[in-house]
PDB file of C-alpha atoms in Angstrom:
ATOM      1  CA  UNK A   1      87.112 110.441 111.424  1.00 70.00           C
ATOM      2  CA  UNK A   2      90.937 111.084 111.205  1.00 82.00           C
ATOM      3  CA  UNK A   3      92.967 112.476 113.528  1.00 91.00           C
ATOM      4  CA  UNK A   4      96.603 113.291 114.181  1.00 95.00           C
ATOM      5  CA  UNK A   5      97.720 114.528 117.410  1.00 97.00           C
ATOM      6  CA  UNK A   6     100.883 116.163 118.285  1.00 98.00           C
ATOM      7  CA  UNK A   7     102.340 118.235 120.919  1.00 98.00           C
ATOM      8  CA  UNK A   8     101.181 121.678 120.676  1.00 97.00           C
ATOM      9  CA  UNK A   9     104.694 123.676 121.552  1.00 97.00           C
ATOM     10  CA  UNK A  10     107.926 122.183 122.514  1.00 97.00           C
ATOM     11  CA  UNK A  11     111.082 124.116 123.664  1.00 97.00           C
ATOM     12  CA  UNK A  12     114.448 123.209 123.785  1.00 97.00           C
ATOM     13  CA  UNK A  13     117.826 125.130 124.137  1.00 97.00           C
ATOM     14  CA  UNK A  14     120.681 124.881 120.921  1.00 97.00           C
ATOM     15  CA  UNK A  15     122.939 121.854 120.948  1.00 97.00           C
ATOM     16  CA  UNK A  16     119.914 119.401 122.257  1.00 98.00           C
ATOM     17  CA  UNK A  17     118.245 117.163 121.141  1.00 97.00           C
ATOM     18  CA  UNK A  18     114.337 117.084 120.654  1.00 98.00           C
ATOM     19  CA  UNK A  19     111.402 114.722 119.904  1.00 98.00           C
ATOM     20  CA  UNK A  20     107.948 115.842 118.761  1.00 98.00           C
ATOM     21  CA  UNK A  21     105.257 113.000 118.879  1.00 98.00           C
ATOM     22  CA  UNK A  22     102.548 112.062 116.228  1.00 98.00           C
ATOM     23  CA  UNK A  23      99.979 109.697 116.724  1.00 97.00           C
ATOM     24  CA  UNK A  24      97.316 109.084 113.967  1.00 96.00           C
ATOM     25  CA  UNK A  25      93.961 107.488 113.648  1.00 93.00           C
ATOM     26  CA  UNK A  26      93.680 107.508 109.613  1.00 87.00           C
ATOM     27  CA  UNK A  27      90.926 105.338 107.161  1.00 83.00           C
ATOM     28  CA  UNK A  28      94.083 104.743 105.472  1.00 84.00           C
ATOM     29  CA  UNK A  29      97.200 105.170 104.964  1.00 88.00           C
ATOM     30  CA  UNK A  30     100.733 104.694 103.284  1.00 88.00           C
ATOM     31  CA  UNK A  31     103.007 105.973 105.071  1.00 92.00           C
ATOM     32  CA  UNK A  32     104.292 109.204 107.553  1.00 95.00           C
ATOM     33  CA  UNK A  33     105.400 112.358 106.892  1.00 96.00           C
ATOM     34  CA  UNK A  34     107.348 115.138 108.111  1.00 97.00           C
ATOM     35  CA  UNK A  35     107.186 118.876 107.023  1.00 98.00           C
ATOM     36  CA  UNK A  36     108.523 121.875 108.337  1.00 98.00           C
ATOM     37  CA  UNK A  37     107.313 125.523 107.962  1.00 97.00           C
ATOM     38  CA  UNK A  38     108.740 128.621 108.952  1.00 97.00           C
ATOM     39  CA  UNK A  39     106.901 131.665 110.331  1.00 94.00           C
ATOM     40  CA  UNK A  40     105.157 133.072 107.298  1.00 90.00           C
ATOM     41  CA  UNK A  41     107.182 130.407 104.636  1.00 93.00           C
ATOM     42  CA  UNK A  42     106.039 127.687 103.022  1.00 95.00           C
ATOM     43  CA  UNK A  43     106.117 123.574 104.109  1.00 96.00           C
ATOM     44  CA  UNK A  44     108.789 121.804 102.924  1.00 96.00           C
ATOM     45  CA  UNK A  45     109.394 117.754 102.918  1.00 96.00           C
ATOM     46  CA  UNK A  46     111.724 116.658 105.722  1.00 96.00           C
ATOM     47  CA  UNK A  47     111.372 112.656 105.820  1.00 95.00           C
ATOM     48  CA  UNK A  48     108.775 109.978 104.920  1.00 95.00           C
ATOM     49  CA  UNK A  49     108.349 106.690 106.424  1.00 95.00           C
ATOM     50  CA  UNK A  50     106.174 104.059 104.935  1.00 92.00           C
ATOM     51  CA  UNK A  51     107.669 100.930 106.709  1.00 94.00           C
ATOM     52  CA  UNK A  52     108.430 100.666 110.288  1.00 97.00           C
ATOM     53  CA  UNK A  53     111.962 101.906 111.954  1.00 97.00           C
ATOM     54  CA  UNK A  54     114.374 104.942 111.808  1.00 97.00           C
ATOM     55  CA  UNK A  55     115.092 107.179 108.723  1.00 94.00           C
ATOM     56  CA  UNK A  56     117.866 109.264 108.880  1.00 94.00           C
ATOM     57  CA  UNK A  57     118.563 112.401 107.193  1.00 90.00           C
ATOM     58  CA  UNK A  58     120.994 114.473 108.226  1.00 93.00           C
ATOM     59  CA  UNK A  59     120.413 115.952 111.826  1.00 96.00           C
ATOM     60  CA  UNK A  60     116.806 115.067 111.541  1.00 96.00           C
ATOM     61  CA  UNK A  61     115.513 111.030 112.328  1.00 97.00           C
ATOM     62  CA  UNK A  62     112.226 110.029 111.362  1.00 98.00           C
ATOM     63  CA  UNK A  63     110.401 107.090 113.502  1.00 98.00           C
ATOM     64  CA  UNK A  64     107.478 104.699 112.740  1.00 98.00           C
ATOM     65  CA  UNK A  65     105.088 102.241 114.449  1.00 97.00           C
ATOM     66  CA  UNK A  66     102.344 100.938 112.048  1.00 95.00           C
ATOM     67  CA  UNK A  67     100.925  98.707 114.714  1.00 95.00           C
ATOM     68  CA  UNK A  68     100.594 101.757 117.500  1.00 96.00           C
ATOM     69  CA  UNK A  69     100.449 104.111 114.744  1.00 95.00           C
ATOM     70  CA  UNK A  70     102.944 106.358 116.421  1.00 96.00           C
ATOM     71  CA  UNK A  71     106.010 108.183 114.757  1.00 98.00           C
ATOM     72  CA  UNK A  72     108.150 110.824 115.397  1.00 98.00           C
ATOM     73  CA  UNK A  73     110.705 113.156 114.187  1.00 98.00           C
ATOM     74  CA  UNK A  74     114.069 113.489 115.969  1.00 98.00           C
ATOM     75  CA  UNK A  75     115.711 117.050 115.748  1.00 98.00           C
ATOM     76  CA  UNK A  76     119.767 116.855 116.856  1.00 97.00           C
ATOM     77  CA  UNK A  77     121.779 119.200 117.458  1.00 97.00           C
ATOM     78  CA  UNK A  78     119.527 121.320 117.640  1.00 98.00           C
ATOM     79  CA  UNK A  79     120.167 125.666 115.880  1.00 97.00           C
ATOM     80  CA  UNK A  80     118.482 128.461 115.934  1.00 97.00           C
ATOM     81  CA  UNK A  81     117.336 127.983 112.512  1.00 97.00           C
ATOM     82  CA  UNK A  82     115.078 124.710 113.591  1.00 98.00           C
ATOM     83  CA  UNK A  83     112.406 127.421 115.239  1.00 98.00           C
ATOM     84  CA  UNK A  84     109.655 126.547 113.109  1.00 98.00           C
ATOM     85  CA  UNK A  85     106.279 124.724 113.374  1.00 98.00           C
ATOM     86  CA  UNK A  86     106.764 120.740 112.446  1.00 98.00           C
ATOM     87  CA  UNK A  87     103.707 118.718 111.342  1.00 98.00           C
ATOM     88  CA  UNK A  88     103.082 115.185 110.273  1.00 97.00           C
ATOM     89  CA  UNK A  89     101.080 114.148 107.839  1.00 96.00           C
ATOM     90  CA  UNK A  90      99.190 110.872 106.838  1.00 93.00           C
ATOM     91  CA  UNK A  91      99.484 110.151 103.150  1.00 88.00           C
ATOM     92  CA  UNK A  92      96.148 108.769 102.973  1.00 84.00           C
ATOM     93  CA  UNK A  93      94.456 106.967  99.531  1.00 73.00           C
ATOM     94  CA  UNK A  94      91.361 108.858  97.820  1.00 61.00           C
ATOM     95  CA  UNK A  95      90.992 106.296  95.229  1.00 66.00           C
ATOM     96  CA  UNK A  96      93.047 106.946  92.132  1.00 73.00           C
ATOM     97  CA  UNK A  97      94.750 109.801  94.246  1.00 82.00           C
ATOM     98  CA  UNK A  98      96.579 109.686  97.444  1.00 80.00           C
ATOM     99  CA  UNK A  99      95.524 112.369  99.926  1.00 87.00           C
ATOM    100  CA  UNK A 100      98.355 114.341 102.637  1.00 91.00           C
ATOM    101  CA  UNK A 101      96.541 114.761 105.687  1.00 92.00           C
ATOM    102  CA  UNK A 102      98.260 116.934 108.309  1.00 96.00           C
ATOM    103  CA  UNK A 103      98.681 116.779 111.889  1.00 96.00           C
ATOM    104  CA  UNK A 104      97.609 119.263 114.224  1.00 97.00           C
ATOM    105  CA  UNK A 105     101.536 120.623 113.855  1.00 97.00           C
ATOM    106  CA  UNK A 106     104.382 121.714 117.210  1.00 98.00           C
ATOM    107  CA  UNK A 107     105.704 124.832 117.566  1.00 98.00           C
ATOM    108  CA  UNK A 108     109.383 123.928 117.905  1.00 98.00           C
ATOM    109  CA  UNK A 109     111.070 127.605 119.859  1.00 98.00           C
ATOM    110  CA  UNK A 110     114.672 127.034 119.891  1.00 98.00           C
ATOM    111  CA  UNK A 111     116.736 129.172 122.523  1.00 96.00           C
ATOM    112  CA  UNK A 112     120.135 130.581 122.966  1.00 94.00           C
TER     113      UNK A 112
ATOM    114  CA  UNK B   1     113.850 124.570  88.900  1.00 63.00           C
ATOM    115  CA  UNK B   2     112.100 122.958  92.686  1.00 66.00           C
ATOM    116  CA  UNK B   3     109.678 125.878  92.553  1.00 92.00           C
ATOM    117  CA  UNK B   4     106.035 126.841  92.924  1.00 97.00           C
ATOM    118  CA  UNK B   5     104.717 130.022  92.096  1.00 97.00           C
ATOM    119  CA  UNK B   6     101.818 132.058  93.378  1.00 97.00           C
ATOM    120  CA  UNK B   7     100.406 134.938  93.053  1.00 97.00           C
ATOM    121  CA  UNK B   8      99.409 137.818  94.345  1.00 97.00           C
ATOM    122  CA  UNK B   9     101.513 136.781  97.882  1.00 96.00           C
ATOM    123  CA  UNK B  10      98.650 139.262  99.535  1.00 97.00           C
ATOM    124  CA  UNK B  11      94.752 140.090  98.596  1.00 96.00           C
ATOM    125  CA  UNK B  12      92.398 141.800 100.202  1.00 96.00           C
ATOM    126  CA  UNK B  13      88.448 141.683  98.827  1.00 93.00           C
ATOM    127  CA  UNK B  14      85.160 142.194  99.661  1.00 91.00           C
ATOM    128  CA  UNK B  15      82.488 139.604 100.115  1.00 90.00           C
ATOM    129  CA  UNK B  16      80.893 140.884  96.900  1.00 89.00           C
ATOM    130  CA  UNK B  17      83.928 140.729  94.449  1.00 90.00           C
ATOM    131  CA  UNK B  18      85.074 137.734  92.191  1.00 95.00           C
ATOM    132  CA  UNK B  19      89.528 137.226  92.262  1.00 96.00           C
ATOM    133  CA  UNK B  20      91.428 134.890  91.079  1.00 97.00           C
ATOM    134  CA  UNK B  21      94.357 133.036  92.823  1.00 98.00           C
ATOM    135  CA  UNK B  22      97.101 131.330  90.457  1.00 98.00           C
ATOM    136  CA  UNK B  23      99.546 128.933  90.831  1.00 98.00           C
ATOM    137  CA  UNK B  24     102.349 127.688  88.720  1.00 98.00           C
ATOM    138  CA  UNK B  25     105.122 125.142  88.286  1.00 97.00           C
ATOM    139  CA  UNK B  26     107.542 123.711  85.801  1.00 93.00           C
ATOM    140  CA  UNK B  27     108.395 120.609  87.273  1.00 94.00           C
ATOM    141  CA  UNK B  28     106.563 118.418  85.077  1.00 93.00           C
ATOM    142  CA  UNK B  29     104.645 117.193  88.706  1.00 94.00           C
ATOM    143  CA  UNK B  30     101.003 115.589  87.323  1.00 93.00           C
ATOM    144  CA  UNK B  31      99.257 116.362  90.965  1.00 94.00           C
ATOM    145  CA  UNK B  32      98.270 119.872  92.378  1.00 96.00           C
ATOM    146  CA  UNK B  33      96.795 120.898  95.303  1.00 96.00           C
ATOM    147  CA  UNK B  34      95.033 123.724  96.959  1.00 98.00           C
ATOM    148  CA  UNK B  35      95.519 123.223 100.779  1.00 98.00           C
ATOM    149  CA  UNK B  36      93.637 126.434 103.095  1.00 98.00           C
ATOM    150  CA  UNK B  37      95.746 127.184 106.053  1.00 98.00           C
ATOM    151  CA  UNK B  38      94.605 129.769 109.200  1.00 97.00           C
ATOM    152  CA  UNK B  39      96.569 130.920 111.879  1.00 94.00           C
ATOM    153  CA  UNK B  40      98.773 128.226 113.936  1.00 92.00           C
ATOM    154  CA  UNK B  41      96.457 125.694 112.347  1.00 96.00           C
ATOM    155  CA  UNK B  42      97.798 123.171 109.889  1.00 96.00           C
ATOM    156  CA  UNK B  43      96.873 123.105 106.675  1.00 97.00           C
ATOM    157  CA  UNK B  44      93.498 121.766 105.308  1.00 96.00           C
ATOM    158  CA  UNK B  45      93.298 119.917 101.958  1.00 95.00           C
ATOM    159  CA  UNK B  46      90.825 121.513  99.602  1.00 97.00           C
ATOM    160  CA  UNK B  47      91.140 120.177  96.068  1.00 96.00           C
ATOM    161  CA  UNK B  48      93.262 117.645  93.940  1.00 95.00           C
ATOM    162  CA  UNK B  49      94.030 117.649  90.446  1.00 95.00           C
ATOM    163  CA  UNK B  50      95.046 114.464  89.258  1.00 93.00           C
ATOM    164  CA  UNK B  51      96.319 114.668  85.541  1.00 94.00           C
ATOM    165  CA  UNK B  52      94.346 118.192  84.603  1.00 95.00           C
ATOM    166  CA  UNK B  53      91.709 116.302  86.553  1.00 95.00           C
ATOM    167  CA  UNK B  54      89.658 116.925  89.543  1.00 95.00           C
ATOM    168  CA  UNK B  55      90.302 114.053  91.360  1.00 93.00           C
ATOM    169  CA  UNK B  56      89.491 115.243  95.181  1.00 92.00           C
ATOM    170  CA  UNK B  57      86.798 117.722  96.451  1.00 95.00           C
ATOM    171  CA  UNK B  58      87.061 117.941 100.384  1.00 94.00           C
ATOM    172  CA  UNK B  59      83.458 119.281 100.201  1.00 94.00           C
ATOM    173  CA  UNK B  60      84.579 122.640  99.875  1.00 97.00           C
ATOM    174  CA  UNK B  61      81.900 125.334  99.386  1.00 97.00           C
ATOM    175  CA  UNK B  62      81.045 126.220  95.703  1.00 96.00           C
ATOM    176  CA  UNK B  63      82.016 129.684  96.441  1.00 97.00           C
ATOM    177  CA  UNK B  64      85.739 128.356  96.172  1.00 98.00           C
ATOM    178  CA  UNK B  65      85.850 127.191  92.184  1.00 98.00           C
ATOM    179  CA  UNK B  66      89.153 125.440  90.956  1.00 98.00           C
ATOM    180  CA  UNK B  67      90.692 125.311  87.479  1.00 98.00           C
ATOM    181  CA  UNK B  68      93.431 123.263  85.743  1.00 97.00           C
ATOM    182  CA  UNK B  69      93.989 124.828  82.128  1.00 96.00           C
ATOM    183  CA  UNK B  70      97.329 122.898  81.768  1.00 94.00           C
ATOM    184  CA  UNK B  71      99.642 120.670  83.704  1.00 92.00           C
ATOM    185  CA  UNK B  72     101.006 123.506  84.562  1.00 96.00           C
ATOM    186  CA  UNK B  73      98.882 126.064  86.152  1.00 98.00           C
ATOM    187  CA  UNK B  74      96.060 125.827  88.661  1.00 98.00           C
ATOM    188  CA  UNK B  75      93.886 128.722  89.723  1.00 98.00           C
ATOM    189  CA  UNK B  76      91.468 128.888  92.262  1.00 98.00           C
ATOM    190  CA  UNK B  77      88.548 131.168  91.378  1.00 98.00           C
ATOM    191  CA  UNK B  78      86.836 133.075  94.242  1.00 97.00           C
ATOM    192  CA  UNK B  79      83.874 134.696  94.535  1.00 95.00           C
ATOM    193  CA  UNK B  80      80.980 135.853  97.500  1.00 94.00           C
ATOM    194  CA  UNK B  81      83.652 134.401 100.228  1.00 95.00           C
ATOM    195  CA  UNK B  82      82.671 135.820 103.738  1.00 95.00           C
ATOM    196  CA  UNK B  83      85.146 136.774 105.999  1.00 96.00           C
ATOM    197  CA  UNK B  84      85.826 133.524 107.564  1.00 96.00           C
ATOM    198  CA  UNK B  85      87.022 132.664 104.457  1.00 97.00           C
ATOM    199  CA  UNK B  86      90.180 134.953 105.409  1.00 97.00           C
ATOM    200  CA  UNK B  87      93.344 132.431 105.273  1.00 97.00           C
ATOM    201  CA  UNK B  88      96.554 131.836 103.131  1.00 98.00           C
ATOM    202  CA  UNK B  89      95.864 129.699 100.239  1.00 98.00           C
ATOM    203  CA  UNK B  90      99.015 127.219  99.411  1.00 98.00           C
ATOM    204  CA  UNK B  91      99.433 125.477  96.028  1.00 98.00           C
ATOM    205  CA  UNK B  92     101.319 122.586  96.181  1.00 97.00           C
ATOM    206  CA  UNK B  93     102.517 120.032  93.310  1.00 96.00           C
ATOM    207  CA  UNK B  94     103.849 116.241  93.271  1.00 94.00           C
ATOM    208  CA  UNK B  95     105.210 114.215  90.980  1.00 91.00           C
ATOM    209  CA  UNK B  96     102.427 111.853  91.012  1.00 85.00           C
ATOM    210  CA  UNK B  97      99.035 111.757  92.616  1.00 84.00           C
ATOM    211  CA  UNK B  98      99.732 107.836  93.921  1.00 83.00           C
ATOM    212  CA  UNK B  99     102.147 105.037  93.522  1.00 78.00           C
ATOM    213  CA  UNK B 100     105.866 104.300  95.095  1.00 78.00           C
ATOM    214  CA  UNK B 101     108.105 106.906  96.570  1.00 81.00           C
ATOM    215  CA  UNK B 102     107.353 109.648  99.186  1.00 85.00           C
ATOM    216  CA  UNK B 103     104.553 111.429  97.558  1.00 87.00           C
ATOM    217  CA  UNK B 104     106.612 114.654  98.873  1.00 92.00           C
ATOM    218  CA  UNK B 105     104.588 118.117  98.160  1.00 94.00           C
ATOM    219  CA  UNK B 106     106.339 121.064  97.059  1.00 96.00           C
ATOM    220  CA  UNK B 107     104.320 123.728  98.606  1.00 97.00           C
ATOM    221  CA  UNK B 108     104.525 127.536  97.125  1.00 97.00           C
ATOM    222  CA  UNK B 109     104.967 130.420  99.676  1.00 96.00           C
ATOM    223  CA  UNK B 110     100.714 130.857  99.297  1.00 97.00           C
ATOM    224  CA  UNK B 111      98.463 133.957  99.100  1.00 97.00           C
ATOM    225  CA  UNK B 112      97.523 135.567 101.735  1.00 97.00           C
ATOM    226  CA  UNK B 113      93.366 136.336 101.658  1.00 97.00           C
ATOM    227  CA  UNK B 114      91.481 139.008 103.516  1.00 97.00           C
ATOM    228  CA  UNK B 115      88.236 138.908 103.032  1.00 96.00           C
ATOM    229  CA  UNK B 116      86.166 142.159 104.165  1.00 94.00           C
TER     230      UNK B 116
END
């Protein structure tokens, strides 16, 4: 089967910094993903990592390990606005047609 | 123009009635996607369209019946759903359904299903 675990909630104060977890056990896959969505929004693309190391975007880091197939997303500097639920997702191959598979997603509560 | 469109945001049926949900984008993106997504759950790939084509089928009941008239629309036919059925429905579009680059979805805000 596939799987992709992460923490269920994580809470951190504004100004931190914050790591939320992903580890994945996938028939395939391509690379990482990370999406955010807002209470009642829709997902939207933070970072993608298909080879191992650190992507960097902005306040937001992306990490992969292929060979513990482990990642995570790094949140700095961390505002109000971050509250939201984070999940990873596998892009996985269906033949002709690659497949997003998403992790079981952390509820990111950001306080004053 | 980054979006995608659906409507209605909100539906409410019974288990006996047929609805329609529609999607819509005008990014020239070749791949759509119905993902179902409950509660503080994440969501759950349904179909793929790959090229007006049905390309994936996550063995999802034949009471759920997708369409692809043109690159740029995709509806999702309903019809006899029960009430665990209840959910919001996201659409979601790439630029392509494989190759190089990120394969990043943009997702539409979804419809939001209650089924009685």
């Amino acid at each position: 089967g596939q799987s992709l675990e992460q923490p269920s909630e994580v809470t951190a104060v504004e100004g931190a910094i914050v790591q939320i977890n992903c580890t994945y056990q996938t028939s395939g896959f391509y690379g990482l993903s990370w999406y955010q969505q807002h209470d009642g929004g829709a997902p939207t693309f933070l970072s993608y990592n298909a080879l191992d190391g650190l992507e960097e975007t902005g306040r937001f880091s992306s990490f992969l390990s292929r060979s513990d197939s482990y990642g995570y997303l790094l949140l700095q500097e961390l505002q109000m606005k971050d509250s939201a639920s984070y999940f990873c997702a596998v892009r996985d191959h269906g033949g002709a047609t690659n497949k997003l598979i998403f992790g079981t997603g952390t509820l990111l509560a950001v306080q004053p | 123009d980054t979006e995608v469109t659906q409507t209605p945001k909100h539906l409410v049926m019974g288990m006996t009635n047929k609805k329609s949900l529609k999607c819509e984008q005008h990014m020239g993106h070749r791949a759509m996607y119905w993902y179902k997504q409950k509660a503080k759950k994440p969501p759950e790939l349904m179909f793929v369209y790959s090229y007006e084509k049905l390309s994936i089928n996550e063995s999802v009941p034949s009471r759920f019946s997708p369409e692809c008239p043109n690159s740029s629309l995709l509806n999702l036919h309903l019809h006899a759903l029960q009430p665990e059925d209840s959910a919001l429905y996201l659409c979601a579009s790439s630029q392509a359904p494989a190759g190089p680059g990120t394969g990043e979805l943009f997702f539409g805000e979804g419809s939001r299903l209650t089924v009685l």
